[in-house]
Amino acid sequence: MQVLEGWQDRSLDQVIGLCREFVEDGDFPTVRRWREAGGKVLGHFQVYFPEELAHAAGMLPVKVRGAAIDRKRADAYFGSYLCSIIRSSLDLALTGTVQLDMFVTHPICDVARNLAGVWSRNFAYPSQILYLPQNANSAYSAQYLRDEYARVLRTIEQVADRQVSEDDLRRSITVFNENRRLLHRIYAIKRQTPWLLSVDEAYVLVSIGGMIPREEHNALLTAVIPMIEARAGKKQDKIRVVFEGGFCEQPPLDLLRVIGQSCYVVDDDLLIGLRWLLQDVPTTGDPLMNLADAYLNDSSYSPVQHDLRKPKEKMLLDRMKNAEASAAIITAAKMCEPGLEEQVAYSKKLDELNIPYFISEFEEKMTGFDHMQIQLETFVENILFE
């Protein structure tokens, strides 16, 4: 069954436009098509979830990352002082816009920790918390996480009404390994030739993967990457920046467009969970242990993972160095405690090194960007003409 149709034999601009339509569609039509065909859906909240577990059971893993919608019911469950993504994600479920068969969240912050409890009081299907290691530096953390994956997998098997074998997991790992390789190629294009692929175009090509089967996403990316590389594009006089702050709540696509008009965004942490694992996961041995080890020892970083081997300031500087970025855009979702805390740490380190940076906040329902655009253009001009 194919849930994303109509992109084959189209031009690159048409494919990107189609992906944009699906990504911005608050009704999640690809998820609806999957369910209408009899498929089951596992929704998982930000930031990272080992989607191979759901895929191996024949379920569609869907990244629950909110939406720019008019909330109808969720504001009665959460206060206005909380981040928007929590409320819009719950609203999508309460209104039946996104229908799930299982939900998984993580204790990445106080609000997300309580999301499973609110979810379980309102829906009959299982709502689980995946407890990722709080002490990633413990010698026992990999074994602990492997057992935690096994616990969640048992519930997935019950929902999917099928047993998942090690070979099933290995086949899924192979599919997702290919997907991550393709996503890394997209980001390689952004770093090496950013004039061929704007930040908003790259975003929709990546984001669509969180709402369709990975096999379809692999086919899509395999087709479009050569088209991007062959694109006729002219390098412009723009500064190279890293965008930091999109690890959980996602900025509006129009905000990314505005940034792309003034800067080349050569790397970012947008939807970092889809690219969390940096290398192929081995397909020999215990697949759950392999996934657990990859999460801990061969992965990216975010403000919600506490790993003494990954000091956030150093990781940001490494990201900037690897992307040859001359400045950073340090953002955070409004009311996002982890993101706002990291803004302080990032800005302090960048000040020490005299590296230019631009501070901003966003919310998924933002619609006006004129003021920010003027500020950003001024920031860019100061760098270009100093």
PDB file of C-alpha atoms in Angstrom, residues 9-209:
ATOM      1  CA  ASP A   9       7.599  11.391 -12.899  1.00  0.00           C
ATOM      2  CA  ARG A  10       7.263  14.940 -11.618  1.00  0.00           C
ATOM      3  CA  SER A  11       9.830  17.725 -11.621  1.00  0.00           C
ATOM      4  CA  LEU A  12      11.863  18.465  -8.509  1.00  0.00           C
ATOM      5  CA  ASP A  13       9.912  21.634  -7.764  1.00  0.00           C
ATOM      6  CA  GLN A  14       6.649  19.736  -8.111  1.00  0.00           C
ATOM      7  CA  VAL A  15       7.815  16.974  -5.760  1.00  0.00           C
ATOM      8  CA  ILE A  16       8.958  19.504  -3.161  1.00  0.00           C
ATOM      9  CA  GLY A  17       5.654  21.351  -3.533  1.00  0.00           C
ATOM     10  CA  LEU A  18       3.706  18.134  -3.006  1.00  0.00           C
ATOM     11  CA  CYS A  19       5.727  17.294   0.107  1.00  0.00           C
ATOM     12  CA  ARG A  20       5.123  20.821   1.387  1.00  0.00           C
ATOM     13  CA  GLU A  21       1.370  20.374   0.978  1.00  0.00           C
ATOM     14  CA  PHE A  22       1.373  17.150   2.980  1.00  0.00           C
ATOM     15  CA  VAL A  23       3.658  18.503   5.695  1.00  0.00           C
ATOM     16  CA  GLU A  24       1.496  21.603   6.183  1.00  0.00           C
ATOM     17  CA  ASP A  25      -1.797  19.670   6.023  1.00  0.00           C
ATOM     18  CA  GLY A  26      -3.098  19.528   9.595  1.00  0.00           C
ATOM     19  CA  ASP A  27      -5.340  16.580   8.723  1.00  0.00           C
ATOM     20  CA  PHE A  28      -2.380  14.212   8.168  1.00  0.00           C
ATOM     21  CA  PRO A  29      -3.893  12.557   5.070  1.00  0.00           C
ATOM     22  CA  THR A  30      -1.091   9.978   4.715  1.00  0.00           C
ATOM     23  CA  VAL A  31      -1.801   8.633   8.201  1.00  0.00           C
ATOM     24  CA  ARG A  32      -5.510   8.522   7.446  1.00  0.00           C
ATOM     25  CA  ARG A  33      -4.897   6.559   4.240  1.00  0.00           C
ATOM     26  CA  TRP A  34      -2.795   4.025   6.137  1.00  0.00           C
ATOM     27  CA  ARG A  35      -5.557   3.443   8.685  1.00  0.00           C
ATOM     28  CA  GLU A  36      -8.292   3.302   6.067  1.00  0.00           C
ATOM     29  CA  ALA A  37      -6.356   0.479   4.414  1.00  0.00           C
ATOM     30  CA  GLY A  38      -6.383  -1.455   7.696  1.00  0.00           C
ATOM     31  CA  GLY A  39      -2.949  -0.481   8.992  1.00  0.00           C
ATOM     32  CA  LYS A  40      -2.171   0.334  12.623  1.00  0.00           C
ATOM     33  CA  VAL A  41      -0.389   3.480  13.787  1.00  0.00           C
ATOM     34  CA  LEU A  42       2.052   4.133  16.618  1.00  0.00           C
ATOM     35  CA  GLY A  43       2.418   7.802  17.441  1.00  0.00           C
ATOM     36  CA  HIS A  44       5.547   8.878  19.294  1.00  0.00           C
ATOM     37  CA  PHE A  45       6.319  12.260  20.754  1.00  0.00           C
ATOM     38  CA  GLN A  46       9.572  14.131  20.235  1.00  0.00           C
ATOM     39  CA  VAL A  47      12.574  13.786  20.258  1.00  0.00           C
ATOM     40  CA  TYR A  48      13.757  10.234  19.525  1.00  0.00           C
ATOM     41  CA  PHE A  49      12.006   6.881  19.328  1.00  0.00           C
ATOM     42  CA  PRO A  50      13.425   3.665  17.811  1.00  0.00           C
ATOM     43  CA  GLU A  51      10.871   3.483  15.013  1.00  0.00           C
ATOM     44  CA  GLU A  52      12.302   0.143  13.915  1.00  0.00           C
ATOM     45  CA  LEU A  53      10.279  -1.465  16.733  1.00  0.00           C
ATOM     46  CA  ALA A  54       6.946  -0.348  15.296  1.00  0.00           C
ATOM     47  CA  HIS A  55       8.025  -0.949  11.713  1.00  0.00           C
ATOM     48  CA  ALA A  56       9.049  -4.543  12.518  1.00  0.00           C
ATOM     49  CA  ALA A  57       5.527  -5.165  13.828  1.00  0.00           C
ATOM     50  CA  GLY A  58       3.935  -3.857  10.626  1.00  0.00           C
ATOM     51  CA  MET A  59       2.788  -0.589  12.211  1.00  0.00           C
ATOM     52  CA  LEU A  60       3.289   2.915  10.835  1.00  0.00           C
ATOM     53  CA  PRO A  61       5.458   4.979  13.210  1.00  0.00           C
ATOM     54  CA  VAL A  62       4.277   8.595  13.122  1.00  0.00           C
ATOM     55  CA  LYS A  63       6.181  11.484  14.619  1.00  0.00           C
ATOM     56  CA  VAL A  64       3.742  13.391  16.834  1.00  0.00           C
ATOM     57  CA  ARG A  65       5.137  16.939  16.555  1.00  0.00           C
ATOM     58  CA  GLY A  66       2.048  19.125  16.857  1.00  0.00           C
ATOM     59  CA  ALA A  67       0.614  21.258  14.072  1.00  0.00           C
ATOM     60  CA  ALA A  68      -0.271  24.859  13.335  1.00  0.00           C
ATOM     61  CA  ILE A  69      -3.954  24.336  14.078  1.00  0.00           C
ATOM     62  CA  ASP A  70      -6.710  26.173  15.928  1.00  0.00           C
ATOM     63  CA  ARG A  71      -6.906  24.166  19.135  1.00  0.00           C
ATOM     64  CA  LYS A  72     -10.451  23.171  20.005  1.00  0.00           C
ATOM     65  CA  ARG A  73     -10.190  20.961  23.081  1.00  0.00           C
ATOM     66  CA  ALA A  74      -6.654  20.552  24.391  1.00  0.00           C
ATOM     67  CA  ASP A  75      -6.465  23.961  26.085  1.00  0.00           C
ATOM     68  CA  ALA A  76      -8.897  22.580  28.672  1.00  0.00           C
ATOM     69  CA  TYR A  77      -6.283  19.982  29.644  1.00  0.00           C
ATOM     70  CA  PHE A  78      -3.095  22.083  29.703  1.00  0.00           C
ATOM     71  CA  GLY A  79      -2.378  25.585  30.897  1.00  0.00           C
ATOM     72  CA  SER A  80      -1.525  28.431  28.539  1.00  0.00           C
ATOM     73  CA  TYR A  81       1.921  28.706  30.160  1.00  0.00           C
ATOM     74  CA  LEU A  82       3.021  25.442  28.525  1.00  0.00           C
ATOM     75  CA  CYS A  83       4.560  24.966  25.094  1.00  0.00           C
ATOM     76  CA  SER A  84       2.293  24.880  22.072  1.00  0.00           C
ATOM     77  CA  ILE A  85       3.378  21.464  20.746  1.00  0.00           C
ATOM     78  CA  ILE A  86       1.999  19.660  23.799  1.00  0.00           C
ATOM     79  CA  ARG A  87      -1.440  21.185  23.372  1.00  0.00           C
ATOM     80  CA  SER A  88      -1.675  20.877  19.591  1.00  0.00           C
ATOM     81  CA  SER A  89      -0.491  17.248  19.685  1.00  0.00           C
ATOM     82  CA  LEU A  90      -3.183  16.330  22.196  1.00  0.00           C
ATOM     83  CA  ASP A  91      -5.784  18.299  20.264  1.00  0.00           C
ATOM     84  CA  LEU A  92      -5.065  16.308  17.095  1.00  0.00           C
ATOM     85  CA  ALA A  93      -5.897  13.150  19.021  1.00  0.00           C
ATOM     86  CA  LEU A  94      -8.892  14.507  20.960  1.00  0.00           C
ATOM     87  CA  THR A  95     -10.576  15.749  17.783  1.00  0.00           C
ATOM     88  CA  GLY A  96      -9.904  12.468  15.961  1.00  0.00           C
ATOM     89  CA  THR A  97      -7.780  14.203  13.347  1.00  0.00           C
ATOM     90  CA  VAL A  98      -4.973  11.733  14.017  1.00  0.00           C
ATOM     91  CA  GLN A  99      -6.165   8.310  15.124  1.00  0.00           C
ATOM     92  CA  LEU A 100      -3.607   6.100  16.816  1.00  0.00           C
ATOM     93  CA  ASP A 101      -3.435   2.546  18.083  1.00  0.00           C
ATOM     94  CA  MET A 102      -0.613   3.264  20.536  1.00  0.00           C
ATOM     95  CA  PHE A 103       1.137   6.347  21.880  1.00  0.00           C
ATOM     96  CA  VAL A 104       4.643   6.692  23.312  1.00  0.00           C
ATOM     97  CA  THR A 105       6.181   9.718  24.973  1.00  0.00           C
ATOM     98  CA  HIS A 106       9.425  10.353  26.833  1.00  0.00           C
ATOM     99  CA  PRO A 107      10.473  12.171  30.034  1.00  0.00           C
ATOM    100  CA  ILE A 108      12.359  14.835  28.087  1.00  0.00           C
ATOM    101  CA  CYS A 109      10.780  17.587  30.199  1.00  0.00           C
ATOM    102  CA  ASP A 110       8.186  17.910  32.959  1.00  0.00           C
ATOM    103  CA  VAL A 111       5.362  18.449  30.496  1.00  0.00           C
ATOM    104  CA  ALA A 112       6.205  15.527  28.187  1.00  0.00           C
ATOM    105  CA  ARG A 113       6.626  13.281  31.221  1.00  0.00           C
ATOM    106  CA  ASN A 114       2.986  13.875  32.128  1.00  0.00           C
ATOM    107  CA  LEU A 115       1.691  13.571  28.569  1.00  0.00           C
ATOM    108  CA  ALA A 116       1.226   9.794  28.737  1.00  0.00           C
ATOM    109  CA  GLY A 117      -0.903  10.156  31.867  1.00  0.00           C
ATOM    110  CA  VAL A 118      -3.207  12.694  30.241  1.00  0.00           C
ATOM    111  CA  TRP A 119      -3.311  10.584  27.081  1.00  0.00           C
ATOM    112  CA  SER A 120      -4.177   7.362  28.928  1.00  0.00           C
ATOM    113  CA  ARG A 121      -7.088   9.026  30.750  1.00  0.00           C
ATOM    114  CA  ASN A 122      -8.693   9.973  27.434  1.00  0.00           C
ATOM    115  CA  PHE A 123      -7.959   7.074  25.082  1.00  0.00           C
ATOM    116  CA  ALA A 124      -8.480   3.342  25.375  1.00  0.00           C
ATOM    117  CA  TYR A 125      -5.347   2.341  23.488  1.00  0.00           C
ATOM    118  CA  PRO A 126      -2.008   1.931  25.303  1.00  0.00           C
ATOM    119  CA  SER A 127      -0.022   5.039  26.222  1.00  0.00           C
ATOM    120  CA  GLN A 128       3.542   4.346  27.258  1.00  0.00           C
ATOM    121  CA  ILE A 129       6.541   6.280  28.537  1.00  0.00           C
ATOM    122  CA  LEU A 130       9.845   5.180  27.046  1.00  0.00           C
ATOM    123  CA  TYR A 131      12.372   5.913  29.768  1.00  0.00           C
ATOM    124  CA  LEU A 132      15.549   6.765  27.912  1.00  0.00           C
ATOM    125  CA  PRO A 133      18.606   6.679  30.207  1.00  0.00           C
ATOM    126  CA  GLN A 134      18.972   9.753  32.374  1.00  0.00           C
ATOM    127  CA  ASN A 135      22.577   8.769  33.042  1.00  0.00           C
ATOM    128  CA  ALA A 136      23.924   7.947  29.611  1.00  0.00           C
ATOM    129  CA  ASN A 137      27.422   7.567  31.056  1.00  0.00           C
ATOM    130  CA  SER A 138      26.558   4.617  33.286  1.00  0.00           C
ATOM    131  CA  ALA A 139      28.227   1.321  32.368  1.00  0.00           C
ATOM    132  CA  TYR A 140      24.790  -0.318  32.621  1.00  0.00           C
ATOM    133  CA  SER A 141      22.936   2.216  30.470  1.00  0.00           C
ATOM    134  CA  ALA A 142      23.063   0.152  27.235  1.00  0.00           C
ATOM    135  CA  GLN A 143      21.685  -2.972  28.916  1.00  0.00           C
ATOM    136  CA  TYR A 144      19.056  -0.904  30.690  1.00  0.00           C
ATOM    137  CA  LEU A 145      17.948   0.716  27.420  1.00  0.00           C
ATOM    138  CA  ARG A 146      17.934  -2.623  25.609  1.00  0.00           C
ATOM    139  CA  ASP A 147      15.540  -3.977  28.246  1.00  0.00           C
ATOM    140  CA  GLU A 148      13.429  -0.828  28.046  1.00  0.00           C
ATOM    141  CA  TYR A 149      13.100  -1.297  24.286  1.00  0.00           C
ATOM    142  CA  ALA A 150      12.067  -4.915  24.902  1.00  0.00           C
ATOM    143  CA  ARG A 151       9.388  -3.769  27.374  1.00  0.00           C
ATOM    144  CA  VAL A 152       7.866  -1.336  24.884  1.00  0.00           C
ATOM    145  CA  LEU A 153       8.153  -3.930  22.118  1.00  0.00           C
ATOM    146  CA  ARG A 154       5.977  -6.347  24.111  1.00  0.00           C
ATOM    147  CA  THR A 155       3.173  -3.784  24.126  1.00  0.00           C
ATOM    148  CA  ILE A 156       3.681  -3.139  20.413  1.00  0.00           C
ATOM    149  CA  GLU A 157       3.313  -6.862  19.746  1.00  0.00           C
ATOM    150  CA  GLN A 158       0.024  -6.913  21.650  1.00  0.00           C
ATOM    151  CA  VAL A 159      -1.326  -3.945  19.706  1.00  0.00           C
ATOM    152  CA  ALA A 160      -0.144  -5.279  16.346  1.00  0.00           C
ATOM    153  CA  ASP A 161      -1.324  -8.796  17.248  1.00  0.00           C
ATOM    154  CA  ARG A 162       1.883 -10.367  16.018  1.00  0.00           C
ATOM    155  CA  GLN A 163       5.215 -11.535  17.387  1.00  0.00           C
ATOM    156  CA  VAL A 164       8.295  -9.633  16.299  1.00  0.00           C
ATOM    157  CA  SER A 165      11.342 -11.806  15.673  1.00  0.00           C
ATOM    158  CA  GLU A 166      14.965 -10.743  15.643  1.00  0.00           C
ATOM    159  CA  ASP A 167      14.949 -11.154  11.872  1.00  0.00           C
ATOM    160  CA  ASP A 168      11.966  -8.786  11.672  1.00  0.00           C
ATOM    161  CA  LEU A 169      13.969  -6.214  13.605  1.00  0.00           C
ATOM    162  CA  ARG A 170      17.026  -6.718  11.424  1.00  0.00           C
ATOM    163  CA  ARG A 171      14.973  -6.150   8.271  1.00  0.00           C
ATOM    164  CA  SER A 172      13.576  -2.943   9.745  1.00  0.00           C
ATOM    165  CA  ILE A 173      17.021  -1.788  10.825  1.00  0.00           C
ATOM    166  CA  THR A 174      18.176  -2.274   7.219  1.00  0.00           C
ATOM    167  CA  VAL A 175      15.327  -0.075   5.944  1.00  0.00           C
ATOM    168  CA  PHE A 176      16.066   2.663   8.481  1.00  0.00           C
ATOM    169  CA  ASN A 177      19.805   2.479   7.887  1.00  0.00           C
ATOM    170  CA  GLU A 178      19.119   3.292   4.252  1.00  0.00           C
ATOM    171  CA  ASN A 179      16.819   6.123   5.283  1.00  0.00           C
ATOM    172  CA  ARG A 180      19.419   7.693   7.543  1.00  0.00           C
ATOM    173  CA  ARG A 181      22.057   7.444   4.807  1.00  0.00           C
ATOM    174  CA  LEU A 182      19.745   9.292   2.435  1.00  0.00           C
ATOM    175  CA  LEU A 183      18.975  11.966   5.032  1.00  0.00           C
ATOM    176  CA  HIS A 184      22.688  12.435   5.622  1.00  0.00           C
ATOM    177  CA  ARG A 185      23.090  12.964   1.854  1.00  0.00           C
ATOM    178  CA  ILE A 186      20.430  15.686   1.972  1.00  0.00           C
ATOM    179  CA  TYR A 187      22.380  17.399   4.727  1.00  0.00           C
ATOM    180  CA  ALA A 188      25.650  16.939   2.862  1.00  0.00           C
ATOM    181  CA  ILE A 189      24.102  18.898  -0.008  1.00  0.00           C
ATOM    182  CA  LYS A 190      23.065  21.631   2.437  1.00  0.00           C
ATOM    183  CA  ARG A 191      26.601  21.893   3.780  1.00  0.00           C
ATOM    184  CA  GLN A 192      28.486  21.663   0.490  1.00  0.00           C
ATOM    185  CA  THR A 193      26.152  23.405  -1.980  1.00  0.00           C
ATOM    186  CA  PRO A 194      23.431  25.172   0.035  1.00  0.00           C
ATOM    187  CA  TRP A 195      22.341  27.235  -2.969  1.00  0.00           C
ATOM    188  CA  LEU A 196      20.924  24.033  -4.484  1.00  0.00           C
ATOM    189  CA  LEU A 197      18.550  23.318  -1.589  1.00  0.00           C
ATOM    190  CA  SER A 198      17.014  25.933   0.703  1.00  0.00           C
ATOM    191  CA  VAL A 199      16.348  25.220   4.362  1.00  0.00           C
ATOM    192  CA  ASP A 200      12.571  25.025   3.895  1.00  0.00           C
ATOM    193  CA  GLU A 201      12.904  22.699   0.897  1.00  0.00           C
ATOM    194  CA  ALA A 202      15.210  20.368   2.805  1.00  0.00           C
ATOM    195  CA  TYR A 203      12.848  20.489   5.766  1.00  0.00           C
ATOM    196  CA  VAL A 204       9.798  19.238   3.873  1.00  0.00           C
ATOM    197  CA  LEU A 205      11.802  16.462   2.230  1.00  0.00           C
ATOM    198  CA  VAL A 206      12.944  15.275   5.660  1.00  0.00           C
ATOM    199  CA  SER A 207       9.709  15.943   7.519  1.00  0.00           C
ATOM    200  CA  ILE A 208       7.514  13.899   5.184  1.00  0.00           C
ATOM    201  CA  GLY A 209       9.411  10.817   6.375  1.00  0.00           C
TER     202      GLY A 209
END
